[in-house]
C-alpha cells in the first residue's frame, strides 16, 4: 500500500506527553497520587497561577502608593491580600527597580521561583548558563535579553532560595499616566518581574 503513517502526527502524542502519561499511570497505580488531585494541580498552574497575577500586583503598586509601600515592606502579606498564596510563595520579597538600581533574580542552586505570582519558571531560568552567568556577568545577560541599561544603573542580582522568593517591581513606563490599573497590568511582562526584561 505504501501508506506511511509516520507522516501523520496530528493526533499522536508527543514524546513528552507519552512520558507524562506513563509516569502518571504508574503513580496512580501505585497509589501515590490521585488522578483528580493531579488534574486539579495542573489546572491550577495552567489557568489560575501565572505571570498575570504578578502583573496585577505590580500595576497596583504603580497606582496605589499605600499598597506600594506595603508591598515593599511585607511582600508576602501585600501579595496574599490579592489572593495570591500557596506553594513557593511563603516568603516573597518585592524589589523595586529605580533609575539607580536594577534588580535581577536567579536561583543559582536550582530553580526557586515565586510560583503564586509568576507561575512555573521558564526553561532558561533553570538552565545552568543563566544560573552561572547571571551572577558573573549580569549586564551581558541582560543585553542578550534585549535590555540595555545605562552604565550608571547598578545591577543587583538576588539569589532565590527555598526560604525567600523575589518579585521585581519594574519601573512604570513613561507616558502611561492615563492608563487604568488593568491596562497597566497588560504592560507587565513575566521577564520584567524577574528583572530580565522591561515592561
Ligand atoms: Fe532553587
mmCIF file with all atom_site columns, C-alpha atoms and ligand atoms in Angstrom, residues 88 106-113 125 159-162 165, ligand 1:
data_model
loop_
_atom_site.group_PDB
_atom_site.id
_atom_site.type_symbol
_atom_site.label_atom_id
_atom_site.label_alt_id
_atom_site.label_comp_id
_atom_site.label_asym_id
_atom_site.label_entity_id
_atom_site.label_seq_id
_atom_site.pdbx_PDB_ins_code
_atom_site.Cartn_x
_atom_site.Cartn_y
_atom_site.Cartn_z
_atom_site.occupancy
_atom_site.B_iso_or_equiv
_atom_site.pdbx_formal_charge
_atom_site.auth_seq_id
_atom_site.auth_comp_id
_atom_site.auth_asym_id
_atom_site.auth_atom_id
_atom_site.pdbx_PDB_model_num
ATOM   1  C  CA  . UNK A 1 88  ? 6.772  28.625 46.779 1.00 0.00 ? 88  UNK A CA  1
ATOM   2  C  CA  . UNK A 1 106 ? 18.284 33.988 39.771 1.00 0.00 ? 106 UNK A CA  1
ATOM   3  C  CA  . UNK A 1 107 ? 18.356 30.741 41.683 1.00 0.00 ? 107 UNK A CA  1
ATOM   4  C  CA  . UNK A 1 108 ? 21.950 29.600 41.486 1.00 0.00 ? 108 UNK A CA  1
ATOM   5  C  CA  . UNK A 1 109 ? 21.201 26.323 43.236 1.00 0.00 ? 109 UNK A CA  1
ATOM   6  C  CA  . UNK A 1 110 ? 18.155 25.084 41.347 1.00 0.00 ? 110 UNK A CA  1
ATOM   7  C  CA  . UNK A 1 111 ? 15.042 26.918 40.212 1.00 0.00 ? 111 UNK A CA  1
ATOM   8  C  CA  . UNK A 1 112 ? 13.375 28.603 43.189 1.00 0.00 ? 112 UNK A CA  1
ATOM   9  C  CA  . UNK A 1 113 ? 10.737 30.969 41.881 1.00 0.00 ? 113 UNK A CA  1
ATOM   10 C  CA  . UNK A 1 125 ? 15.601 30.279 34.274 1.00 0.00 ? 125 UNK A CA  1
ATOM   11 C  CA  . UNK A 1 159 ? 19.758 34.595 44.664 1.00 0.00 ? 159 UNK A CA  1
ATOM   12 C  CA  . UNK A 1 160 ? 16.413 32.926 45.388 1.00 0.00 ? 160 UNK A CA  1
ATOM   13 C  CA  . UNK A 1 161 ? 16.367 30.194 47.944 1.00 0.00 ? 161 UNK A CA  1
ATOM   14 C  CA  . UNK A 1 162 ? 13.811 27.817 49.326 1.00 0.00 ? 162 UNK A CA  1
ATOM   15 C  CA  . UNK A 1 165 ? 11.481 34.288 46.564 1.00 0.00 ? 165 UNK A CA  1
HETATM 16 FE FE1 . LIG B 2 .   ? 16.082 26.834 43.690 1.00 0.00 ? 1   LIG B FE1 1
#
